[in-house]
mmCIF file of C-alpha atoms in Angstrom:
data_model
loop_
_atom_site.group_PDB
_atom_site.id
_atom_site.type_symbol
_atom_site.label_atom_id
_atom_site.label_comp_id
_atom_site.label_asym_id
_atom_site.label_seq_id
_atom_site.Cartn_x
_atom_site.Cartn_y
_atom_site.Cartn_z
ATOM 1 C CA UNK A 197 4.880 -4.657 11.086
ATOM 2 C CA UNK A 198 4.523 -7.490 8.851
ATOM 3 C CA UNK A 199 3.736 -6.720 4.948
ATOM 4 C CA UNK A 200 3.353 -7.891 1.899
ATOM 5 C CA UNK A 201 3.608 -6.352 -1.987
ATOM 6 C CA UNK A 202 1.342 -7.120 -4.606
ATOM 7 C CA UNK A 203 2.263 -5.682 -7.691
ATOM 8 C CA UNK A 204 -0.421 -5.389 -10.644
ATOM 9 C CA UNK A 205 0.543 -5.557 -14.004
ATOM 10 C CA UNK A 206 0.212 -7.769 -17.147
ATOM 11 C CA UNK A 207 3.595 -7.228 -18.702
ATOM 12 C CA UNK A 208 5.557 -7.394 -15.161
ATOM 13 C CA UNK A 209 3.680 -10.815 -14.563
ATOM 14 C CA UNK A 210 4.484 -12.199 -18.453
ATOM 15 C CA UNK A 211 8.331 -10.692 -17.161
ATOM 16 C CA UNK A 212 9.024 -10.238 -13.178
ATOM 17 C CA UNK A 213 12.292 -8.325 -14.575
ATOM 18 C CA UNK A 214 10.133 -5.406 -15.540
ATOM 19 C CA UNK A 215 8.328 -4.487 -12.576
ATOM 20 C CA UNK A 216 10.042 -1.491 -11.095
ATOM 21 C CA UNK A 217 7.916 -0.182 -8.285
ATOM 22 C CA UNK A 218 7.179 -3.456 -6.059
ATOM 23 C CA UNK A 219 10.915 -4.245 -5.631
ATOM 24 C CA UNK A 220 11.496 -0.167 -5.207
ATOM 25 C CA UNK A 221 8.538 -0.599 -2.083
ATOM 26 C CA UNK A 222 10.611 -3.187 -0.289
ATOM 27 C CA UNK A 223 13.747 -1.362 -1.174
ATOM 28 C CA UNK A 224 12.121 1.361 0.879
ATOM 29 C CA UNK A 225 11.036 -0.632 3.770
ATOM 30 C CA UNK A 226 14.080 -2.160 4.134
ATOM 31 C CA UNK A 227 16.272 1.612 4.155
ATOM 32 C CA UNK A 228 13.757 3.510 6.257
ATOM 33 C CA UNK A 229 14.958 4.019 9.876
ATOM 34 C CA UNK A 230 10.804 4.551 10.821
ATOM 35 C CA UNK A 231 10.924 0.711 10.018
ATOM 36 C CA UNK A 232 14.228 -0.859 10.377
ATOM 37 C CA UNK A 233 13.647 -4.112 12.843
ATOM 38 C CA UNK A 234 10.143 -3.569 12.652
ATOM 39 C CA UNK A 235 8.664 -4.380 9.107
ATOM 40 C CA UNK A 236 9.141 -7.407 7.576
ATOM 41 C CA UNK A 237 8.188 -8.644 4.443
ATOM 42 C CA UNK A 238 6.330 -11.636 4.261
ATOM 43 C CA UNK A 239 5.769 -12.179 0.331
ATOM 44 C CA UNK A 240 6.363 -10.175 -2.945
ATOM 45 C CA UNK A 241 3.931 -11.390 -5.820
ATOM 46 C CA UNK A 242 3.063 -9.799 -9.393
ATOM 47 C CA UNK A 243 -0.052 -10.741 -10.987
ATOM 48 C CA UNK A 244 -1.849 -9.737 -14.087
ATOM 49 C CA UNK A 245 -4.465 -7.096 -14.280
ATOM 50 C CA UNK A 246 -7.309 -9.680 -13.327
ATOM 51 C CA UNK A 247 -9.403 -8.628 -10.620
ATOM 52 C CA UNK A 248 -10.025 -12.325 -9.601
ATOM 53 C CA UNK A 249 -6.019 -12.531 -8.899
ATOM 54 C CA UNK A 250 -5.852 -9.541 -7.109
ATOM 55 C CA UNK A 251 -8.818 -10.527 -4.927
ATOM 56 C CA UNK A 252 -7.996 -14.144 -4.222
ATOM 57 C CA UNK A 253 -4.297 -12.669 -3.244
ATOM 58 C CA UNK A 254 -5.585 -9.831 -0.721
ATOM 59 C CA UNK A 255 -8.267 -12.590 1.155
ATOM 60 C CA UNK A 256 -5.201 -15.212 1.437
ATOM 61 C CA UNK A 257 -2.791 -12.827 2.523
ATOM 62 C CA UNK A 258 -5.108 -10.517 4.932
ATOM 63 C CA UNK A 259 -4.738 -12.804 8.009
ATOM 64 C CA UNK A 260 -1.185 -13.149 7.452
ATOM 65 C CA UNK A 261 0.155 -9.117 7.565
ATOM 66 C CA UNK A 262 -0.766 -6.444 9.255
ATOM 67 C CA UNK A 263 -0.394 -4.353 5.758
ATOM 68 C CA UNK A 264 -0.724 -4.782 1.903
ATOM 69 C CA UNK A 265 0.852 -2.469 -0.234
ATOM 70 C CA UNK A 266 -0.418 -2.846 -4.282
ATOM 71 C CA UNK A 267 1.733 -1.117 -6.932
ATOM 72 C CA UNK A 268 -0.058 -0.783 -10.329
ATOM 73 C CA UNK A 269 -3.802 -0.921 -12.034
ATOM 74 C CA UNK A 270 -4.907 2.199 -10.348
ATOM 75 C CA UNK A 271 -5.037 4.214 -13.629
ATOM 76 C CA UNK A 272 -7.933 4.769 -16.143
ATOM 77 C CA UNK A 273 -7.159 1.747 -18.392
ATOM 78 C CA UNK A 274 -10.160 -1.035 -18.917
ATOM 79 C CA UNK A 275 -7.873 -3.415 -17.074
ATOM 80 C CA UNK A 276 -7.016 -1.339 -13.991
ATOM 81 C CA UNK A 277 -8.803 -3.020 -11.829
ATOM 82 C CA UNK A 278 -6.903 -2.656 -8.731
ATOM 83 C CA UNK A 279 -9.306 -0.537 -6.866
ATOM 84 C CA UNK A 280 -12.859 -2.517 -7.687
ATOM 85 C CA UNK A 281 -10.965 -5.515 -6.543
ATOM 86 C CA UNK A 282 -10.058 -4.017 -3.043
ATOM 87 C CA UNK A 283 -13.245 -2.494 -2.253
ATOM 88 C CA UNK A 284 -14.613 -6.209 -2.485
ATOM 89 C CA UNK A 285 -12.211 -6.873 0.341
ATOM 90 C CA UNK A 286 -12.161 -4.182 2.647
ATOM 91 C CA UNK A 287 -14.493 -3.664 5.550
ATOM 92 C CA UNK A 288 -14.235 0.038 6.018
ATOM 93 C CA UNK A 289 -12.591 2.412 3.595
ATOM 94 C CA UNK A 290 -9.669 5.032 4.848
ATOM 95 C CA UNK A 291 -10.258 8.467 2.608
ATOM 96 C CA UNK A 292 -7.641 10.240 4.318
ATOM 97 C CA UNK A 293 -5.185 7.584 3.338
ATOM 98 C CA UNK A 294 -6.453 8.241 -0.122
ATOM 99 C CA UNK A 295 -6.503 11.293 0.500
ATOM 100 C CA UNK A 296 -2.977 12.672 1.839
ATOM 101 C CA UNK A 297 -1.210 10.197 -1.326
ATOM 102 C CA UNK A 298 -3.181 12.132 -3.838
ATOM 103 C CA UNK A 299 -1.758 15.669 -2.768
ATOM 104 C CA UNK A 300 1.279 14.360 -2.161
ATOM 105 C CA UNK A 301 1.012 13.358 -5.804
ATOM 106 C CA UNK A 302 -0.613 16.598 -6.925
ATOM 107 C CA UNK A 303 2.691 18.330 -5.492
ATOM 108 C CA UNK A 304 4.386 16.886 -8.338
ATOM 109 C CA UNK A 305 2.968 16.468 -11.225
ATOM 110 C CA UNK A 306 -0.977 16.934 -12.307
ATOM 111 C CA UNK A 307 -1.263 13.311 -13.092
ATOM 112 C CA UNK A 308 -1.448 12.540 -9.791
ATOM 113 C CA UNK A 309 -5.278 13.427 -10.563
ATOM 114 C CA UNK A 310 -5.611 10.518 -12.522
ATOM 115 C CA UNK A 311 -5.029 7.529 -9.878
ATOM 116 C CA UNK A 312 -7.896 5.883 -8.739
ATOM 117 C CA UNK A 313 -6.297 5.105 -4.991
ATOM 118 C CA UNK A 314 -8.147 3.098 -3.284
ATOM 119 C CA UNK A 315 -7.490 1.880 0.660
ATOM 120 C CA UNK A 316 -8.812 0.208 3.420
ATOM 121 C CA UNK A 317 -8.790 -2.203 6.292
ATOM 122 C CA UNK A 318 -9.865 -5.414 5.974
ATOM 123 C CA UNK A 319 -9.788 -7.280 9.601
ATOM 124 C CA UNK A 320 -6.719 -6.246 11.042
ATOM 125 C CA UNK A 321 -4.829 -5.262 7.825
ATOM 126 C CA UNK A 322 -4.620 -2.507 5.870
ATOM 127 C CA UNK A 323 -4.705 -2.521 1.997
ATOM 128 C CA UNK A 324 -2.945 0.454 0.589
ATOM 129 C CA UNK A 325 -3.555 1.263 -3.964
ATOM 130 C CA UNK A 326 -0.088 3.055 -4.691
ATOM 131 C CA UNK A 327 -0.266 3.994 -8.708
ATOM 132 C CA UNK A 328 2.510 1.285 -10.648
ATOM 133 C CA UNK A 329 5.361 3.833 -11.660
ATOM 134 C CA UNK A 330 8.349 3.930 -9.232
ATOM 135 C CA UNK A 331 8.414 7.837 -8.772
ATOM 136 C CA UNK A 332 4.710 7.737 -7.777
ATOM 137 C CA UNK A 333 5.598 4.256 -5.318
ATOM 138 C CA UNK A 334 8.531 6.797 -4.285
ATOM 139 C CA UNK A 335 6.421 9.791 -3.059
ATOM 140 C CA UNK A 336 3.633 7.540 -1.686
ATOM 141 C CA UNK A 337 6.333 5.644 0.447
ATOM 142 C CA UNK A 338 7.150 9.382 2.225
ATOM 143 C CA UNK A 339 3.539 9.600 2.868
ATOM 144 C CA UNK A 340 3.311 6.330 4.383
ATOM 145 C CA UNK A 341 6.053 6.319 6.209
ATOM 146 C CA UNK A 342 4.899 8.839 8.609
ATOM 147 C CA UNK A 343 1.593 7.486 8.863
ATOM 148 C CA UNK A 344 1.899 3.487 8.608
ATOM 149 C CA UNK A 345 3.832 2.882 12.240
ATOM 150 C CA UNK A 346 0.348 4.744 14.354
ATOM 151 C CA UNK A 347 -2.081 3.220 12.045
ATOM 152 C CA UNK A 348 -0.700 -0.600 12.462
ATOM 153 C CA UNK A 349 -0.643 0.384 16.125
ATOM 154 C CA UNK A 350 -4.502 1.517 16.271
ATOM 155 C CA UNK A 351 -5.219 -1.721 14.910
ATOM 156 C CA UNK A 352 -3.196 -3.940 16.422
ATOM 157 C CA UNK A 353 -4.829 -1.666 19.710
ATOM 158 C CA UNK A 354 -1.180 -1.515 20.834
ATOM 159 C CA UNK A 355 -2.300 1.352 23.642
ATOM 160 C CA UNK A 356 1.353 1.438 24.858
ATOM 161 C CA UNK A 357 2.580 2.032 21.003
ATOM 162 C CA UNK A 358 -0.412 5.018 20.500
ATOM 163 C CA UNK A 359 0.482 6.882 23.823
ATOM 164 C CA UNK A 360 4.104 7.182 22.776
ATOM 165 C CA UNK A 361 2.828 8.629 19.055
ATOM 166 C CA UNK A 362 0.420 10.926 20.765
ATOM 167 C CA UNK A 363 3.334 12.374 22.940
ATOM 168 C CA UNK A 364 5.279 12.967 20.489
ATOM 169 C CA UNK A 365 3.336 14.508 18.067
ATOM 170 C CA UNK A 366 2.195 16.952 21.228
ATOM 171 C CA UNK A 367 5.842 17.671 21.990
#
């Protein structure tokens, strides 16, 4: 699986030592044994909260990666834009991505209620929202990892990949 991480955030793009959660996301990848020798990263950028970034990065990067995480700009600020700027990229929306990261979220704190997750596929790529503070990035990341490995594999139409999945979820 080839990615990339896009973190959102004014402050972490005036100083990359601030952001937290993208570098945390790769940490991830790079520990998990669901994706040891099969993700790799492909490129880390921060940008401001400017919907034009954040839409110009997703349609450059969406032929390249089979996945785009974002960290950050999913709240209820003016300038958390993330999700307005994905939904002009995507092609069809996935609510049950959305979905299983908000009660995931809701298991911890109420807050979680707040997020305005968005994510979707956009070609062959999907473009995950994960909320911009590490814990949240943290307990998105277990969602994902269970799901991310069949969902790359139903779009990449890797039949061989999706029979395996489907055995062993039967078994």
């Amino acid at each position: 699986m080839r990615f990339s991480v896009l973190t959102v955030s004014d402050s972490s793009s005036q100083n990359p030592s601030l952001d937290k959660s993208g570098p945390l996301l790769i940490e991830l990848f790079s520990n998990s044994l669901k994706f040891i020798e099969k993700a790799q990263l492909i490129d880390y950028k921060i940008v401001p909260d400017d919907r034009k970034e954040i839409v110009d990065y997703l349609h450059n990067n969406i032929t390249e990666v089979d996945c785009i995480l974002t960290t950050g700009g999913t709240g209820f600020a003016k300038r958390d834009v993330t999700p307005e700027a994905t939904k002009e990229v995507i092609e069809r929306e996935c609510p049950g991505i959305v979905t299983s990261l908000l009660v995931g979220g809701l298991r911890s704190t109420p807050f979680a209620a707040l997020t305005r997750l968005t994510a979707g596929i956009s070609g062959n790529c999907l473009i995950i929202n994960l909320p911009g503070s590490p814990k949240a990035v943290q307990e998105g990341f277990v969602i994902l990892e269970e799901i991310l490995p069949h969902a790359i594999s139903l779009l990449k139409e890797d039949f061989d990949e999706i029979k395996k999945d489907h055995e062993n979820i039967s078994h």
